[in-house]
Amino acid sequence: METEIMNYELRLYIAGKTAKSVSALANLKKYCEEHLKGHYRLEIIDVYQQADIAKKEQLVALPMLLKKQPLPEKRMIGDLSDTNKVLTTLNLIK
């Protein structure tokens, strides 16, 4: 029996075009297309362009992935290159 995929709301906070930010974005897009195709919304927020958001969201390190939905919210920092860690954070594997 196949598990129904929920709709995901994701935010990726990046700091310009740094190597880690570019890598995190590429990795996240790959995971989303492979595991959540048609079931996710991804918002990319560059804190260099929207500095007030970093303070409001209390960001301490970048890049940072925030999974808003489905609950519970989860955060992950880094370039998102650890596939198992990302998929576990997104609750796609246990």
Coordinates of C-alpha atoms in Angstrom, one line a residue, residues 28-89:
L28 CA 16.6 20.7 -2.3
K29 CA 15.1 21.1 -5.8
K30 CA 16.4 17.6 -6.7
Y31 CA 14.8 16.0 -3.6
C32 CA 11.5 17.8 -4.1
E33 CA 11.3 16.7 -7.8
E34 CA 12.2 13.1 -6.9
H35 CA 10.1 12.7 -3.8
L36 CA 7.4 15.4 -3.7
K37 CA 6.7 16.2 -7.4
G38 CA 3.4 18.2 -7.6
H39 CA 3.0 18.2 -3.8
Y40 CA 5.2 21.0 -2.6
R41 CA 5.6 24.8 -2.6
L42 CA 9.1 26.1 -2.2
E43 CA 9.8 29.7 -1.3
I44 CA 13.4 30.9 -1.6
I45 CA 14.4 33.8 0.6
D46 CA 17.7 35.6 0.1
V47 CA 18.5 37.3 3.4
Y48 CA 20.8 39.7 1.6
Q49 CA 17.8 41.1 -0.3
Q50 CA 15.4 40.8 2.7
A51 CA 17.5 41.4 5.8
D52 CA 14.5 42.0 8.0
I53 CA 13.4 38.4 7.6
A54 CA 16.6 37.0 9.1
K55 CA 15.9 39.0 12.3
K56 CA 12.2 38.1 12.4
E57 CA 12.8 34.4 11.8
Q58 CA 15.7 34.4 14.3
L59 CA 18.1 32.8 11.7
V60 CA 21.4 31.9 13.2
A61 CA 23.0 30.1 10.3
L62 CA 22.5 29.8 6.6
P63 CA 21.5 28.2 4.4
M64 CA 18.6 26.9 6.4
L65 CA 15.6 24.8 5.3
L66 CA 12.3 25.4 7.1
K67 CA 9.5 22.8 6.7
K68 CA 6.4 24.7 7.5
Q69 CA 3.9 22.0 6.5
P70 CA 3.0 19.3 7.3
L71 CA 3.4 20.0 11.0
P72 CA 5.5 19.8 13.1
E73 CA 7.8 22.5 11.7
K74 CA 11.4 21.4 11.3
R75 CA 14.6 23.3 10.5
M76 CA 17.8 22.0 8.9
I77 CA 21.0 24.0 8.4
G78 CA 23.6 23.4 5.8
D79 CA 24.0 22.6 2.1
L80 CA 21.4 19.7 2.2
S81 CA 23.9 17.2 0.7
D82 CA 23.1 14.5 3.3
T83 CA 20.2 12.7 1.5
N84 CA 19.1 10.6 4.5
K85 CA 19.1 13.6 6.9
V86 CA 17.1 15.7 4.5
L87 CA 14.5 13.0 3.8
T88 CA 14.2 12.2 7.5
T89 CA 13.7 16.0 8.3

